Coordinates of C-alpha atoms and ligand atoms in Angstrom, one line a residue:
X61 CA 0.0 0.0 0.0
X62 CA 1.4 3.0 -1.2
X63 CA 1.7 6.1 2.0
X64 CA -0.1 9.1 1.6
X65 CA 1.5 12.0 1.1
X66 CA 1.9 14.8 4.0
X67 CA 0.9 18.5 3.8
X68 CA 2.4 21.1 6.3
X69 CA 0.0 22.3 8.6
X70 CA 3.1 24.6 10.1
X71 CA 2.1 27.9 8.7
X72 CA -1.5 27.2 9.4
X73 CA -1.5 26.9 13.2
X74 CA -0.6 30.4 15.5
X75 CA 1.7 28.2 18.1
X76 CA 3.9 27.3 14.7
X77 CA 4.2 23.5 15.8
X78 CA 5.3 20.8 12.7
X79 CA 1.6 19.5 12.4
X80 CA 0.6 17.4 9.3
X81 CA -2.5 16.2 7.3
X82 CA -2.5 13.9 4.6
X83 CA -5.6 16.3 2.6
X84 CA -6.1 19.3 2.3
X85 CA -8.4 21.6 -0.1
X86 CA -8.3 25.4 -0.4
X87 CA -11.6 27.1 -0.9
X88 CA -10.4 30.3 -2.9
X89 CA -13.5 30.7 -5.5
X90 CA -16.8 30.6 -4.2
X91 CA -17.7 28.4 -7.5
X92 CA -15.6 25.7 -5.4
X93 CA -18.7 25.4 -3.4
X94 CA -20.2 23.6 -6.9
X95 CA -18.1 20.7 -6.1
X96 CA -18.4 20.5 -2.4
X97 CA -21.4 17.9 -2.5
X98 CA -18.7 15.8 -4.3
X99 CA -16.8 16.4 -1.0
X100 CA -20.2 16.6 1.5
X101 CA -19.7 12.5 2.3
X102 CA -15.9 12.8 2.9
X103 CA -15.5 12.2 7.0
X104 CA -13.5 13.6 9.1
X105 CA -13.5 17.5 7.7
X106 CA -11.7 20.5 9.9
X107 CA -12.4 23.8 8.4
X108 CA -9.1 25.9 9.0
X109 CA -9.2 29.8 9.0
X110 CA -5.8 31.3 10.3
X111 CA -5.3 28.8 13.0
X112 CA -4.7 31.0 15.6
X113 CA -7.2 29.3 17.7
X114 CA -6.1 25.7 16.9
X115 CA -4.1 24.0 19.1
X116 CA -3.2 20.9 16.7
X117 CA -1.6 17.6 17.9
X118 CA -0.9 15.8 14.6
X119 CA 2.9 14.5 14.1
X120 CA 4.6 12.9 11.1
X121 CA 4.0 9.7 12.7
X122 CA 0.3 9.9 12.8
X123 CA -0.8 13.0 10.7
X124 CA -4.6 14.2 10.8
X125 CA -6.1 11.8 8.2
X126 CA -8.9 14.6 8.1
X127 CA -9.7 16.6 5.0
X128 CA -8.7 19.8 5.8
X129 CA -10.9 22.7 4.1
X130 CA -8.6 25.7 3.7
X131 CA -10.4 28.8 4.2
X132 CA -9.3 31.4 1.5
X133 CA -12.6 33.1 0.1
X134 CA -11.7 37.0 -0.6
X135 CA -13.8 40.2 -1.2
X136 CA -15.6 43.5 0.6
X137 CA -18.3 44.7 -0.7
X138 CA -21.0 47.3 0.6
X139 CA -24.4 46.2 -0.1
X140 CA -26.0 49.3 1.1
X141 CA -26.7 52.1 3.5
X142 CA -30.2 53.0 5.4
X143 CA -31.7 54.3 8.5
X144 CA -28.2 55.8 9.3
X145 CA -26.6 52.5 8.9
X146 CA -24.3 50.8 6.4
X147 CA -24.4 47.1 5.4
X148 CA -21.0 45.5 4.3
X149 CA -20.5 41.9 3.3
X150 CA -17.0 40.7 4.1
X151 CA -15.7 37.2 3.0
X152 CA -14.8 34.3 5.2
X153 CA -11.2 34.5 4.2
X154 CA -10.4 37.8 4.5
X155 CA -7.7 38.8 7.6
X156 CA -10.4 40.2 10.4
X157 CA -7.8 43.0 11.4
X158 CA -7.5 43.8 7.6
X159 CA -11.1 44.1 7.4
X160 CA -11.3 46.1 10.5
X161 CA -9.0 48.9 8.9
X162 CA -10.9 48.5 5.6
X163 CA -13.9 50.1 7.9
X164 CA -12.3 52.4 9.4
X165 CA -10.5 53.7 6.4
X166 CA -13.7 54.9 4.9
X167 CA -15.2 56.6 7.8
X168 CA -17.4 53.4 8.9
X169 CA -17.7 52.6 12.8
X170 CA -18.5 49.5 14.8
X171 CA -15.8 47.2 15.0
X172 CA -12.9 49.5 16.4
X173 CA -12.6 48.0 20.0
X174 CA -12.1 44.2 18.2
X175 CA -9.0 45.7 16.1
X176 CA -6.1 43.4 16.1
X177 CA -7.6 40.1 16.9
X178 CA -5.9 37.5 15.2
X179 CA -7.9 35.3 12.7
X180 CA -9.8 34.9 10.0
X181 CA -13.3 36.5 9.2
X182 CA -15.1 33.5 8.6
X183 CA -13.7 32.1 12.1
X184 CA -14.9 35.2 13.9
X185 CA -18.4 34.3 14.6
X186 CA -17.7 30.8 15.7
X187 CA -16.5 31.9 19.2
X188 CA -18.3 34.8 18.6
X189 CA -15.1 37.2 18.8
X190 CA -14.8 39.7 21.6
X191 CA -12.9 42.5 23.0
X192 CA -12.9 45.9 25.0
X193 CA -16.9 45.7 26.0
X194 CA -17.9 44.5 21.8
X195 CA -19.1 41.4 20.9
X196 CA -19.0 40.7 16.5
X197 CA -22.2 39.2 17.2
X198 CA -23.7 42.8 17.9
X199 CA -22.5 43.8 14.6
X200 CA -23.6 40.8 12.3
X201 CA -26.7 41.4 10.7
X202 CA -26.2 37.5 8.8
X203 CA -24.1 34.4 7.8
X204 CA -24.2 32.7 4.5
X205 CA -22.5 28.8 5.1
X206 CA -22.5 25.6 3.1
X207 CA -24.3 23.2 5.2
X208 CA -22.8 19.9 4.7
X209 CA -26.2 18.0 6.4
X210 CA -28.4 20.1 4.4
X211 CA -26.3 19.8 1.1
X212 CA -26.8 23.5 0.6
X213 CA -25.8 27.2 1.1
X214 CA -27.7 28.5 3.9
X215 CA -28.8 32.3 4.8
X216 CA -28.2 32.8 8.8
X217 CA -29.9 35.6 10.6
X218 CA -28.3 36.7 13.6
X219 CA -30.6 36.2 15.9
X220 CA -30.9 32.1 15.0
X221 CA -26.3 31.8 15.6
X222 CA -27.0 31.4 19.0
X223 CA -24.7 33.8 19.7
X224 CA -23.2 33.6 23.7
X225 CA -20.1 34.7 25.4
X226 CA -17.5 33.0 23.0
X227 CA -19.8 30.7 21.6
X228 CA -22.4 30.3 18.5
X229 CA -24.5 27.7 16.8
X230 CA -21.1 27.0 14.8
X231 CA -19.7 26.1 17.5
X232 CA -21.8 24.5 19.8
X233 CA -22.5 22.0 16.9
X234 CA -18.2 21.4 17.1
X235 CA -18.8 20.6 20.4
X236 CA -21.6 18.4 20.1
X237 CA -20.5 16.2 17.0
X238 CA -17.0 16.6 17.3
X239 CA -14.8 18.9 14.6
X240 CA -14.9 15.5 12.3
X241 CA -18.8 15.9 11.7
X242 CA -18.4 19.9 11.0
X243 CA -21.5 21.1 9.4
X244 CA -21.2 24.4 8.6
X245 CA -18.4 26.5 6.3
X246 CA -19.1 29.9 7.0
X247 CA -18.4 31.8 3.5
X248 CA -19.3 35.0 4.1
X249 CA -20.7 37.2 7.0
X250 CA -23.2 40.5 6.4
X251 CA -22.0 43.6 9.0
X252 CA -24.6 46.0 10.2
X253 CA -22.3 48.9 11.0
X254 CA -22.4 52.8 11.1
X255 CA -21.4 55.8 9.5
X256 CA -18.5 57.1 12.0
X257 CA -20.9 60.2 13.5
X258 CA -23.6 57.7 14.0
X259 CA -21.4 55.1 15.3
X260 CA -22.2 53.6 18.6
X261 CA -18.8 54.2 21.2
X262 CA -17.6 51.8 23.1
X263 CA -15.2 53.7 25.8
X264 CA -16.2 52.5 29.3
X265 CA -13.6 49.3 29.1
X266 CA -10.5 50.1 31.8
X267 CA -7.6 51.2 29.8
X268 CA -9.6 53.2 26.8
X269 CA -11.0 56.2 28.8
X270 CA -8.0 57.0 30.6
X271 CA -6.1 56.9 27.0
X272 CA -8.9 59.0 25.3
X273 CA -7.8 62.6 24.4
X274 CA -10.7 65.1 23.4
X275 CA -13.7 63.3 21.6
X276 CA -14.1 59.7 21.3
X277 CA -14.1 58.4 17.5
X278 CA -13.7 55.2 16.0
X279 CA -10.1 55.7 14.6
X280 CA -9.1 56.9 17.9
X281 CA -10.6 53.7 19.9
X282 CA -9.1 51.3 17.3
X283 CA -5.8 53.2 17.7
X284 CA -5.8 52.7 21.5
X285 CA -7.0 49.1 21.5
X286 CA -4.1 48.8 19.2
X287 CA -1.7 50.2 22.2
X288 CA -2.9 48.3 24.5
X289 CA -2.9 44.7 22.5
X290 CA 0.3 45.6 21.3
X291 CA 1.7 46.4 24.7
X292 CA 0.1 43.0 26.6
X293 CA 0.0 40.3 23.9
X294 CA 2.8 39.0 22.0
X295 CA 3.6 39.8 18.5
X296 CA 2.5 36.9 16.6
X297 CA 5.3 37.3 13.7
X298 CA 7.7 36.6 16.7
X299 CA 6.9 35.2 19.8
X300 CA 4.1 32.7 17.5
X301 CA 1.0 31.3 20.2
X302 CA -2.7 30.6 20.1
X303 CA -3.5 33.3 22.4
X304 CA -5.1 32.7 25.9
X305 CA -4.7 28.7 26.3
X306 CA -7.0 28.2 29.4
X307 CA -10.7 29.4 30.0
X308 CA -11.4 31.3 33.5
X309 CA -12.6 28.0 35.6
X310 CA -16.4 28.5 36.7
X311 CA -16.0 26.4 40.3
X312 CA -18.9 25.6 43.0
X313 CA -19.3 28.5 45.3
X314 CA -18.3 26.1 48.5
X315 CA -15.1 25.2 46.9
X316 CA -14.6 29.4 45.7
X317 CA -15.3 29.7 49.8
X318 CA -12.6 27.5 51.3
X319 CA -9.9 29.1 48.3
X320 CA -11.0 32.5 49.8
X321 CA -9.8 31.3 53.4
X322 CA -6.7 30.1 52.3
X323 CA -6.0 32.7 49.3
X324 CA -7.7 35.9 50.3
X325 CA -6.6 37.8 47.1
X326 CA -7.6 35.6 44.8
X327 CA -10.1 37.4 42.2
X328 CA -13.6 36.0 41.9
X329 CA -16.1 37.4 39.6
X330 CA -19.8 36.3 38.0
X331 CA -20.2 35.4 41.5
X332 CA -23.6 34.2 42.2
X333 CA -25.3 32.2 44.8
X334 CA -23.9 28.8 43.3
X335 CA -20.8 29.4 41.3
X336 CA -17.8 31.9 40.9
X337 CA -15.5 32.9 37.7
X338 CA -11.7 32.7 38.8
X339 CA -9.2 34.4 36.6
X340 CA -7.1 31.3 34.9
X341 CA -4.1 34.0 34.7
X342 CA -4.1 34.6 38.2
X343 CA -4.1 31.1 39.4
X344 CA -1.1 29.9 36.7
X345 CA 0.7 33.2 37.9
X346 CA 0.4 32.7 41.6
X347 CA 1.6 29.0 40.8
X348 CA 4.9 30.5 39.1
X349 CA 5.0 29.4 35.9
X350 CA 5.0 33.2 34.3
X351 CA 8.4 32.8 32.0
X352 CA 8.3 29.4 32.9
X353 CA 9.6 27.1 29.7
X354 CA 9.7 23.3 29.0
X355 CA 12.0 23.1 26.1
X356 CA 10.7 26.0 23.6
X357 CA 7.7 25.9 24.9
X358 CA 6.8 28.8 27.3
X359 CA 4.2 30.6 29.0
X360 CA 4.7 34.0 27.6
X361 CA 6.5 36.6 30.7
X362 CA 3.7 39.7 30.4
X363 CA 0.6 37.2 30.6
X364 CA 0.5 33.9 32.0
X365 CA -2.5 32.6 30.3
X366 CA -0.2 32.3 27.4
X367 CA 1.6 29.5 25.6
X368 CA 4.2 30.7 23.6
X369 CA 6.6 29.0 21.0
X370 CA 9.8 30.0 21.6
X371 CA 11.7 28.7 18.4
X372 CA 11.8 25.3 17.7
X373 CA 8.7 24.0 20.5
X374 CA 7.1 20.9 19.1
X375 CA 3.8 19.5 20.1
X376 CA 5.6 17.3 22.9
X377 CA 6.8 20.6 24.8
X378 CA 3.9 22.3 24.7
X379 CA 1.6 19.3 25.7
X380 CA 4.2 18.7 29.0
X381 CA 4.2 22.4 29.6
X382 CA -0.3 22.6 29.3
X383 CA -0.1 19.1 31.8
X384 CA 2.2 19.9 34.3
X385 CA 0.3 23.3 34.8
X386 CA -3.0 21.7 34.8
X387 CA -1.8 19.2 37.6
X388 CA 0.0 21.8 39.4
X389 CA -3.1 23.9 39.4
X390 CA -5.4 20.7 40.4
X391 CA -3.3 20.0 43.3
X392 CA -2.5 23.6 45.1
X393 CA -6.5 24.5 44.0
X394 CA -8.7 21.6 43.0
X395 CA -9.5 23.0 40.0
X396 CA -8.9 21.2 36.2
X397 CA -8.3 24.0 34.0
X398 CA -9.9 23.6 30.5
X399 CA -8.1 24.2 27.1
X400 CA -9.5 27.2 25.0
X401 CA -8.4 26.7 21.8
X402 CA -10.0 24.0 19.8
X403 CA -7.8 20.9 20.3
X404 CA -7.7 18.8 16.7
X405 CA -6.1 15.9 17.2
X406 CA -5.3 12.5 15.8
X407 CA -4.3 11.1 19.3
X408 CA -7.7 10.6 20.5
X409 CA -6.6 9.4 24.1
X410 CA -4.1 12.5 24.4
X411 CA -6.4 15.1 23.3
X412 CA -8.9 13.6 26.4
X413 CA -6.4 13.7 28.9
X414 CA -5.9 17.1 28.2
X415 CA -9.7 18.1 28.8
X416 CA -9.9 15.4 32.0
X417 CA -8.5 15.3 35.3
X418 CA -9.5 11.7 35.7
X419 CA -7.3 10.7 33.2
X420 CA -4.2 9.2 32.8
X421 CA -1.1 11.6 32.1
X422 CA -0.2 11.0 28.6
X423 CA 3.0 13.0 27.7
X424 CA 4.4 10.0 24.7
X425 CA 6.4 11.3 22.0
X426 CA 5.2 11.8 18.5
Ligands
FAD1234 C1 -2.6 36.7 20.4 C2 -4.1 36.3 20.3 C3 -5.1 37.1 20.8 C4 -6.4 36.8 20.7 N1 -7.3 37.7 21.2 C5 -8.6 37.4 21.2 C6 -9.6 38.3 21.7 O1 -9.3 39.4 22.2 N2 -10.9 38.0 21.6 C7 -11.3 36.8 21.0 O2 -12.5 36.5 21.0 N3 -10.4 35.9 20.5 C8 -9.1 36.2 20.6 N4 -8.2 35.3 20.0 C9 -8.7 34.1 19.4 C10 -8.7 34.1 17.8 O3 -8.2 35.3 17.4 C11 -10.1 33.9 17.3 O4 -10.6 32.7 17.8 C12 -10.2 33.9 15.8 O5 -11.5 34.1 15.4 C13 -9.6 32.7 15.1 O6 -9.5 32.9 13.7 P1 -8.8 31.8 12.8 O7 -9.1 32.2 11.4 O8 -7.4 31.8 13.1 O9 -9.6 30.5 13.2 P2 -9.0 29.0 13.3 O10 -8.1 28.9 14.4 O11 -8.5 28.6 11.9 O12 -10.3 28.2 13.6 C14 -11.0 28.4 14.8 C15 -12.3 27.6 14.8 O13 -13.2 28.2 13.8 C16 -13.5 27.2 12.8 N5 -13.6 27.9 11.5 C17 -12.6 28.6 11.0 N6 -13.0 29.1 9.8 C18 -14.3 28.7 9.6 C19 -15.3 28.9 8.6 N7 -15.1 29.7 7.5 N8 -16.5 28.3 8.7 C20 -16.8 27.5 9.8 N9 -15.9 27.3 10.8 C21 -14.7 27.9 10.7 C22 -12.4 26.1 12.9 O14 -12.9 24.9 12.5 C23 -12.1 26.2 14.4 O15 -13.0 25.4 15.1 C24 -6.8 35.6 20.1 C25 -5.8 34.8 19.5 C26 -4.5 35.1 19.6 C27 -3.5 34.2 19.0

């Protein structure tokens, strides 16, 4: 039997780890979409945007056998403007930051406070992108996606996404079925957004009133939001990293009671009478890993909710860096922490241990 070949998957994951798949199509014409009920049977599918949410644990040894739908679809186009507010459909593969600018540049307000997020715009509504007090699902008016259940394009209102904190019908369905079943490719999203002096601003977020000077406008938000990212995350094109890597654990309010006794600053919020948020980066920081590195993996010095790819990390490193802080953090707090990126992975049993605290420590090489 003759071995299929392997496609790089390097420059389509943010960490930068040697990742490989053994098919992969790129979606760069919307006519592709003819052919896609040729492809509608093939199982497993991962649809890839930028991979900068994608935390991929494929080696050499045992690439994803997945098809990998690469999502390249370009164009901006404004479809109109009424009752003070302007319409603009933006394709799936267009760079969100780039198309963030591309607003801005003609005077169009909305999406300032999510400049610089990483990613694709075709991603962006899956977690339902947010940043500095905006949610992209405030500014959707609909999706347009291939359903691959349905064997058809499909028009998405806004209101039927689902849309939560980080989370979407997209998503939820990823979660459900597992990224091998997904059933929707997102190929283009419709903004509702505003002419700048009818724009909606969002200042009250720590950080972008203190910066403001004179009257708030969109330009000047984005240009602060800019500041700050720039200042607190790491530059992708150096330090390359998935952003945060853990959610904020949600723990029983008993257990948030006895952590209070024995860690009185620790920083609860969302508190109600059952459960309390903790903050993910205070709990890995009071633990001292900030700076901390296995191999070239490292958890990045300014923020300690993330992993960063020092060089030459491969997917070993980073998975016995993400472990030993997950026990360590089980055993000083009792709590599991969760991976936020979306974990593709062709070792089924390693990909579990990282979600499971039950679960046997797997740390084998690849
Ligand atoms: C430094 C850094 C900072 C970040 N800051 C923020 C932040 O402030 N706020 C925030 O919300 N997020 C943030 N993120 C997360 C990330 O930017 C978003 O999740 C982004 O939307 C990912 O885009 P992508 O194209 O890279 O998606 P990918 O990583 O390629 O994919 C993410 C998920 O979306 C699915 N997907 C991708 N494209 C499509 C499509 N066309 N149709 C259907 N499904 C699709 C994939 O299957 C996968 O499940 C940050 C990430 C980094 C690295």
């Amino acid at each position: 039997m003759t071995k299929p070949s392997l496609i790089k998957l390097e420059q389509f994951n943010g960490l930068k780890l040697k990742s490989y798949c053994t098919s992969l199509k790129k979606i760069n014409k919307l006519s592709i979409i003819n052919e896609l009920p040729d492809i509608v049977g093939i199982k497993p599918r991962l649809v890839l945007g930028h991979g900068s949410n994608i935390f991929f644990l494929s080696t050499k040894k045992k690439p994803l056998s997945s098809l990998v739908l690469l999502n390249q679809l370009k164009g901006i186009e404004k479809i109109e403007e009424k009752n003070k507010k302007i319409f603009i459909r933006c394709y799936a593969g267009e760079n969100w930051n780039d198309f963030v600018s591309w607003t801005l540049n003609r005077s169009i307000g909305g999406l300032e406070n999510l400049t610089l997020i990483p990613g694709s715009v075709g991603a962006a509504p899956v977690q339902n992108i947010g940043a500095y007090g905006v949610e992209i699902c405030n500014r959707i008016s609909s999706i347009n996606a291939w359903d691959f259940k349905l064997k058809k394009t499909v028009h998405i209102k806004a209101k039927d996404c689902l849309f939560g904190y980080r989370n979407s019908i997209f998503k939820q369905q990823m979660l459900e079925e597992g990224w091998q079943n997904t059933r929707y490719l997102i190929l283009y999203v419709d903004f509702k957004l505003w002419p700048e002096k009818n724009s909606p601003l969002i200042t009250s977020y720590s950080g972008i009133n203190e910066a403001l000077d004179g009257q708030p406008t969109p330009k000047k938000i984005s240009k602060i939001v800019k500041k700050i990212r720039t200042h607190k995350l790491p530059d992708l094109s150096k330090l390359p990293n998935i952003g945060s890597f853990f959610q904020n654990p949600t723990i029983q309010s008993s257990l948030a009671k006895k952590l209070k006794k024995k860690f009185p600053t620790i920083p609860e919020f969302e508190k109600t009478s059952c459960s309390s948020k903790l903050s993910a980066a205070w709990l890995i920081e009071k633990a001292n890993f900030k700076g901390y590195r296995i191999g070239d993996a490292g958890i990045y010095d300014k923020h300690s909710l993330i992993v960063v790819n020092h060089g030459k990390a491969c997917t070993y490193d980073v998975m016995k860096l993400t472990k030993k802080i997950q026990k360590t953090i089980f055993i000083k707090y009792g709590i599991w922490l969760i991976p936020e990126p979306n974990i593709i992975s062709s070792y089924e049993k390693i990909a579990y241990s990282l979600m499971n605290p039950m679960s046997q420590i797997y740390t084998q090489r690849g």
